[in-house]
mmCIF file of C-alpha atoms in Angstrom:
data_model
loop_
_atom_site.group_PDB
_atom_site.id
_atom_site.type_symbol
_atom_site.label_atom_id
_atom_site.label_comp_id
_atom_site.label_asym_id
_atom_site.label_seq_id
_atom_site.Cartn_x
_atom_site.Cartn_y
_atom_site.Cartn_z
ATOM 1 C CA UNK A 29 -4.031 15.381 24.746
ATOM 2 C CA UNK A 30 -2.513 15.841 21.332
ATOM 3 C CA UNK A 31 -4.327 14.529 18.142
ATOM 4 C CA UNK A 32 -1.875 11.692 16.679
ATOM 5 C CA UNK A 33 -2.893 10.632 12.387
ATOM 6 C CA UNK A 34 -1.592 7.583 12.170
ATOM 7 C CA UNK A 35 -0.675 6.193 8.341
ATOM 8 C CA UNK A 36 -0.312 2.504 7.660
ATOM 9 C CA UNK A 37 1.872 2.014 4.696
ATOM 10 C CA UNK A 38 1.536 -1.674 3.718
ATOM 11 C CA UNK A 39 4.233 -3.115 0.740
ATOM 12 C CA UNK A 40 2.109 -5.032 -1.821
ATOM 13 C CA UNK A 41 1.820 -9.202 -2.142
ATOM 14 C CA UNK A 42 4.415 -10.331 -4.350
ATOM 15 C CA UNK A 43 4.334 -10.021 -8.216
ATOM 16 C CA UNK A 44 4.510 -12.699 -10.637
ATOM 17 C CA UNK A 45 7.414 -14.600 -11.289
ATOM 18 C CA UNK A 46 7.863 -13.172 -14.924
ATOM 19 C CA UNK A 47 8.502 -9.793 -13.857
ATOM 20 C CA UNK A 48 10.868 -10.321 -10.500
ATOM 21 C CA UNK A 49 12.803 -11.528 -13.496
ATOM 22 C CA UNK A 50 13.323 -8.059 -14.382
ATOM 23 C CA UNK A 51 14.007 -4.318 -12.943
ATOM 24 C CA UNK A 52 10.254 -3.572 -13.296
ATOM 25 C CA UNK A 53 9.837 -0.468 -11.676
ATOM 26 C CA UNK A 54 6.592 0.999 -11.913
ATOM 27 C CA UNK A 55 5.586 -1.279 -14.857
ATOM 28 C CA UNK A 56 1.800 -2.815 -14.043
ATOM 29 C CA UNK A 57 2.938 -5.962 -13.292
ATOM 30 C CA UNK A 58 0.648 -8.538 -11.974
ATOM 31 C CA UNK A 59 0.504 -10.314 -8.050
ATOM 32 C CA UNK A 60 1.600 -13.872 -7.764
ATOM 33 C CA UNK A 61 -1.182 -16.154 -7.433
ATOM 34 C CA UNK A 62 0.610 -18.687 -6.387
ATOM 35 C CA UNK A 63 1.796 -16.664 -3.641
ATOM 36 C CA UNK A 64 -1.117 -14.856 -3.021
ATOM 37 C CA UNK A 65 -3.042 -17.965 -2.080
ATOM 38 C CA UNK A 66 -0.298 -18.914 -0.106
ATOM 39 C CA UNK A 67 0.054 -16.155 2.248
ATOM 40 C CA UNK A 68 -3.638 -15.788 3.009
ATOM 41 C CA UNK A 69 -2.688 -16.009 6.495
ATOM 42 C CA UNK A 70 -0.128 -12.530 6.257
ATOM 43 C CA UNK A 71 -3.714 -11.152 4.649
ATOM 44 C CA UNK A 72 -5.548 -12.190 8.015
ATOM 45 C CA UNK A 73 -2.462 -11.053 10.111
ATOM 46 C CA UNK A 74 -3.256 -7.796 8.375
ATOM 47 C CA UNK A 75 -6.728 -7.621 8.391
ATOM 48 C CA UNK A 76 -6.647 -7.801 12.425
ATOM 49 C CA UNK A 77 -3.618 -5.798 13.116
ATOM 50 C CA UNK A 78 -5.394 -2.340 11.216
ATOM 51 C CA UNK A 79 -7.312 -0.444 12.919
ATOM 52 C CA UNK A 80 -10.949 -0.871 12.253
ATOM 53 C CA UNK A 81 -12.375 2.509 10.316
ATOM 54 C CA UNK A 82 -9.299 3.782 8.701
ATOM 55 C CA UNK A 83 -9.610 5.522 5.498
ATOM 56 C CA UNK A 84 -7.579 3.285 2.548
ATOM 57 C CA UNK A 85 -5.541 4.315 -0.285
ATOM 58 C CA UNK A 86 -3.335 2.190 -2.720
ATOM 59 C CA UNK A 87 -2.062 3.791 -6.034
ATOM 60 C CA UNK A 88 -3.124 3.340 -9.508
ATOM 61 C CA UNK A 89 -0.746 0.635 -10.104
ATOM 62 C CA UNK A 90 -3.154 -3.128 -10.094
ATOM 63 C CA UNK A 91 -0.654 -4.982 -7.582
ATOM 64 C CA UNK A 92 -1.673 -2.823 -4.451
ATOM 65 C CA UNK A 93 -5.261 -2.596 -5.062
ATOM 66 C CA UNK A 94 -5.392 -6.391 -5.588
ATOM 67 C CA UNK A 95 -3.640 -6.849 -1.962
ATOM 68 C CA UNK A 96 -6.059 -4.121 -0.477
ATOM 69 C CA UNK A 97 -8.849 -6.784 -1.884
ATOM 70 C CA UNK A 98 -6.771 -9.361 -0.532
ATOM 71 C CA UNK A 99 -6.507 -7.959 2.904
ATOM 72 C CA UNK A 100 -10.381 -7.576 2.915
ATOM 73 C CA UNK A 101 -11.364 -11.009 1.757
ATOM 74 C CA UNK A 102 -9.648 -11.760 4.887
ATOM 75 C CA UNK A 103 -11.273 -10.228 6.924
ATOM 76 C CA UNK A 104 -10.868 -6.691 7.117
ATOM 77 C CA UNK A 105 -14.208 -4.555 6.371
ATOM 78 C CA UNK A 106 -14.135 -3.424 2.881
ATOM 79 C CA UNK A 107 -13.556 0.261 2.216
ATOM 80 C CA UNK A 108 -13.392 2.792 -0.392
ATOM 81 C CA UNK A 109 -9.919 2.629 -2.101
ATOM 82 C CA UNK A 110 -8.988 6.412 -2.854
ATOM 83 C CA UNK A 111 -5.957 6.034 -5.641
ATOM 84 C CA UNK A 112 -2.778 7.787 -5.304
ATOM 85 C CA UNK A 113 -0.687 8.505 -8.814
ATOM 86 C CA UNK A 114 2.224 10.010 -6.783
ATOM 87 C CA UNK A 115 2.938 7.233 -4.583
ATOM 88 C CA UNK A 116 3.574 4.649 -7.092
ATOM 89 C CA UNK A 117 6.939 2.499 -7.511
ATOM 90 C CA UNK A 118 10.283 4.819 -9.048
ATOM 91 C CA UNK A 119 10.085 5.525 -12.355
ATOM 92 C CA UNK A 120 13.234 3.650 -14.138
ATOM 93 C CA UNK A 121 12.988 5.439 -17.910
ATOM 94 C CA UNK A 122 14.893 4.099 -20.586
ATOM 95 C CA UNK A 123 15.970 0.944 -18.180
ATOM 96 C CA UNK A 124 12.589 -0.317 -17.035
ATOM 97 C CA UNK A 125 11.398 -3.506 -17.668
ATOM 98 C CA UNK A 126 15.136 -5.055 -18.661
ATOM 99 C CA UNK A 127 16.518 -7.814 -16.696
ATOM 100 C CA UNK A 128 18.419 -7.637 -13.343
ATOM 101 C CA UNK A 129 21.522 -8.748 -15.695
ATOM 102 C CA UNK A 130 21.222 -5.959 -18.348
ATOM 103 C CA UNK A 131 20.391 -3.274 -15.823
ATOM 104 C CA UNK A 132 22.973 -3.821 -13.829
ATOM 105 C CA UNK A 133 25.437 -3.135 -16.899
ATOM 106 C CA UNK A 134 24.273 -0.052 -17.855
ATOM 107 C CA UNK A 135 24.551 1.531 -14.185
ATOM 108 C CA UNK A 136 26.543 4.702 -13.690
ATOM 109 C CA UNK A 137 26.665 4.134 -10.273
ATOM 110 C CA UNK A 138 27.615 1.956 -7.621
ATOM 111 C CA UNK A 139 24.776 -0.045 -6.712
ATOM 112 C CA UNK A 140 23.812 0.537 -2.570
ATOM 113 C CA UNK A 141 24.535 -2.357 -0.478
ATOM 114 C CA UNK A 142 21.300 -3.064 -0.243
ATOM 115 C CA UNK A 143 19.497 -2.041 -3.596
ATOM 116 C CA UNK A 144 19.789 -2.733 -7.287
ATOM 117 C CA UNK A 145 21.422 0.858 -7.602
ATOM 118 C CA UNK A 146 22.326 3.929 -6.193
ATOM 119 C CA UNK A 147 20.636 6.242 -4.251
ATOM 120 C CA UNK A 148 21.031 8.794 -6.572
ATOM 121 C CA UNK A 149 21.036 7.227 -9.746
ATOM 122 C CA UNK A 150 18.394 8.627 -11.695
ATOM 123 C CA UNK A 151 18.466 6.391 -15.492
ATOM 124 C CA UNK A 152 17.809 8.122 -18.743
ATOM 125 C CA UNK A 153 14.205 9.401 -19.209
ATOM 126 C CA UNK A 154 13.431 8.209 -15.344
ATOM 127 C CA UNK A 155 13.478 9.040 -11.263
ATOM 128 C CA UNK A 156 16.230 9.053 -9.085
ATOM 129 C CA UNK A 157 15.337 8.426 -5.126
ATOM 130 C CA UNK A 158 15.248 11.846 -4.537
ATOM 131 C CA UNK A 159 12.720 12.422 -6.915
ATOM 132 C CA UNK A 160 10.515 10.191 -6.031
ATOM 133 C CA UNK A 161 10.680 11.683 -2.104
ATOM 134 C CA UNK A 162 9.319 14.662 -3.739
ATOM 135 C CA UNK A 163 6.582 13.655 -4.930
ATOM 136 C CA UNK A 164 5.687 11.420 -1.954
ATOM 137 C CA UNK A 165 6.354 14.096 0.704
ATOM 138 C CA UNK A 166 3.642 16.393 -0.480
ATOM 139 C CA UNK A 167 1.002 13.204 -1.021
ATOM 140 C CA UNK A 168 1.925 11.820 2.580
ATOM 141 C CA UNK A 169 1.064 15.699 4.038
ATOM 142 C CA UNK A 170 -2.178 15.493 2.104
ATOM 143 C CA UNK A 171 -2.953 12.347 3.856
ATOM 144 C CA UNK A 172 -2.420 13.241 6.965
ATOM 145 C CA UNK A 173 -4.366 16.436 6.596
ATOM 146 C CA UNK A 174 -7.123 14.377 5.566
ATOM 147 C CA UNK A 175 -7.273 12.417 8.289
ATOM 148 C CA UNK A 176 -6.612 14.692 11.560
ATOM 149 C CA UNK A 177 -6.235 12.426 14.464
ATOM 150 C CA UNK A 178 -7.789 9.290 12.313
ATOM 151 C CA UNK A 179 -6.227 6.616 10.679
ATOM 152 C CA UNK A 180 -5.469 5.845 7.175
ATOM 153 C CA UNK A 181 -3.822 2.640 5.397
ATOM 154 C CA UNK A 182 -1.698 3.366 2.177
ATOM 155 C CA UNK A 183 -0.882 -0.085 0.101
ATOM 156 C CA UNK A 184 2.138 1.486 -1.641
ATOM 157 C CA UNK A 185 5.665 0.149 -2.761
ATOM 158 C CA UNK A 186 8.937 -0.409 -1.439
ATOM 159 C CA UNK A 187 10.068 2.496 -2.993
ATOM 160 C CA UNK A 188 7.733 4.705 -1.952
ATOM 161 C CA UNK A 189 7.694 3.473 1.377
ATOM 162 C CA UNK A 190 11.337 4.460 1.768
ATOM 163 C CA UNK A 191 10.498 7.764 0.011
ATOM 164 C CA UNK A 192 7.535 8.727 3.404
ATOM 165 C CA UNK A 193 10.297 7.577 5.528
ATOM 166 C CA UNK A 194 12.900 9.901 4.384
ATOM 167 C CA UNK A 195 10.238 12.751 3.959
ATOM 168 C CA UNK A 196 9.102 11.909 7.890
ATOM 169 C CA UNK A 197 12.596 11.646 9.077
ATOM 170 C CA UNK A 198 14.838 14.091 6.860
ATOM 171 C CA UNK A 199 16.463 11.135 5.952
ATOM 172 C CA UNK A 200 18.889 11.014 2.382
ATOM 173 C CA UNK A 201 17.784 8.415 -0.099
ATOM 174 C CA UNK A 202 20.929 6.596 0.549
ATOM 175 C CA UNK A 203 19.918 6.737 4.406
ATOM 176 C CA UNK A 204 15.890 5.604 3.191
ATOM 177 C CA UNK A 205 17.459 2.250 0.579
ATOM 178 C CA UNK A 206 19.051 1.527 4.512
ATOM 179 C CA UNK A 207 15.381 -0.023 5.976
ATOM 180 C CA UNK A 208 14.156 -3.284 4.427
ATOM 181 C CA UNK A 209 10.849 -3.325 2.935
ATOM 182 C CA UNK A 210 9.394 -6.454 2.750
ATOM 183 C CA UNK A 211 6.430 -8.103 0.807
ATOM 184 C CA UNK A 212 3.002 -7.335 2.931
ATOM 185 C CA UNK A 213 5.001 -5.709 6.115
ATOM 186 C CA UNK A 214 3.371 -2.875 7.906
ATOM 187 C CA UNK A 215 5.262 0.529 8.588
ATOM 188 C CA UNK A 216 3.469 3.086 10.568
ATOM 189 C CA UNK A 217 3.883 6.770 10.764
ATOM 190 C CA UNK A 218 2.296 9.395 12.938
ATOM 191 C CA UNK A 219 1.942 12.910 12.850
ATOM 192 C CA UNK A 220 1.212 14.941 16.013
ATOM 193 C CA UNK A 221 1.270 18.415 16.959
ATOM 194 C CA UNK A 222 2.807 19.137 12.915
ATOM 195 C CA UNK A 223 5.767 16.595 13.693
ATOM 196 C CA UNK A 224 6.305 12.786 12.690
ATOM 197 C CA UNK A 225 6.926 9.997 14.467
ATOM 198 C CA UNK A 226 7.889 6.307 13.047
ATOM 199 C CA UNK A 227 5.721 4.172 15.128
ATOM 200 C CA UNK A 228 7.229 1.200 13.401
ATOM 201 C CA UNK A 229 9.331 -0.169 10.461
ATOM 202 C CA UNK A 230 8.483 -3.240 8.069
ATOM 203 C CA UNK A 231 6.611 -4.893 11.020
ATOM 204 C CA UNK A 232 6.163 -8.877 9.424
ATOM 205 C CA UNK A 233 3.218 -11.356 9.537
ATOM 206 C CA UNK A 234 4.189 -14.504 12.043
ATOM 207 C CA UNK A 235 5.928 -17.092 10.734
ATOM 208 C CA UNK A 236 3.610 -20.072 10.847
ATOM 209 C CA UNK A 237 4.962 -22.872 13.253
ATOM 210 C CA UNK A 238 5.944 -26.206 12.213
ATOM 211 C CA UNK A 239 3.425 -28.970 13.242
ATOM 212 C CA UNK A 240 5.228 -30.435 16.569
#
């Protein structure tokens, strides 16, 4: 039987409410506490649906390496937490860091039906989609030549999320900006025999149930 690396890509906890107040982009922006205490049962969720062992990752930016900590105060064994500067959040240049109102003026673009812009808008001084694919692509290969046949867990953006996906599947960007992302979902890839395989797309924590 083949060796399968499988890569956990998690989407960090949700940042404060300051900064989803604005197009923040790879800006170190902070987690939620709020939030953060509230979801402690997503963290558990987490914590038992990764496989024991796996070699973690987050990038240098503080919100995923503050949900990696989160995910192992819940449970989850703590591990090493190897950083990774090329998977962090698009770049946004001259725009970053200006509110969802102001951003949206200065857009050359069309904004995709399901993101703040387009797919291949790349603002002055910044990333477009594409770019950020590039630099992803290699990083994910690195990964998963790291790890032959073992696991790995990357807590990693919505951004560059999309960006592995579209690497993995030869996707466009405005074909990536097409999956939803969500805070603390799970998407898995695998790589056997020098091919990948999505094993699963922004997989969600439980709702909790209402008391009956």
């Amino acid at each position: 039987m083949p060796d399968t690396t499988r890569i956990f890509l998690i989407r960090h906890a949700l940042v404060e409410p300051a900064a989803r107040l604005t197009a923040y982009g790879s800006m170190d922006v902070a987690l939620c506490q709020e939030t953060l205490a509230r979801e402690r049962p997503a963290h558990t969720w987490l914590a038992e649906r990764l496989p024991p062992e796996a070699r973690w990752y987050c990038t240098p930016l503080a919100r995923t390496r503050a949900t990696a900590m989160a995910v192992f105060a819940a449970g989850y064994p703590e591990a090493a937490l190897t950083e990774l500067p090329h998977f962090v959040e698009q770049f946004l240049g001259e725009w970053q860091g200006m509110t969802h109102e102001a951003f949206t003026a200065v857009l050359r673009d069309p904004p995709h039906p399901f993101w703040n812009h387009g797919a291949d808008e790349r603002p002055p001084g910044g990333e477009s989609l594409s770019d950020v694919v590039g630099r992803v692509g290699p990083t994910l290969e690195a990964v998963a030549a790291e790890n032959p046949g073992g696991d790995a867990v990357i807590v990693a953006h919505g951004g560059s999320i999309r960006a592995a996906l579209a690497h993995a599947c030869g996707l466009s960007p405005y074909q990536a900006l097409q999956f939803s992302v969500k805070n603390l979902s799970l998407t898995r890839l695998e790589k056997e025999n020098g091919h990948w395989r999505v094993g699963g797309v922004n997989e969600e924590p439980p709702m909790p149930q209402p008391p009956g």
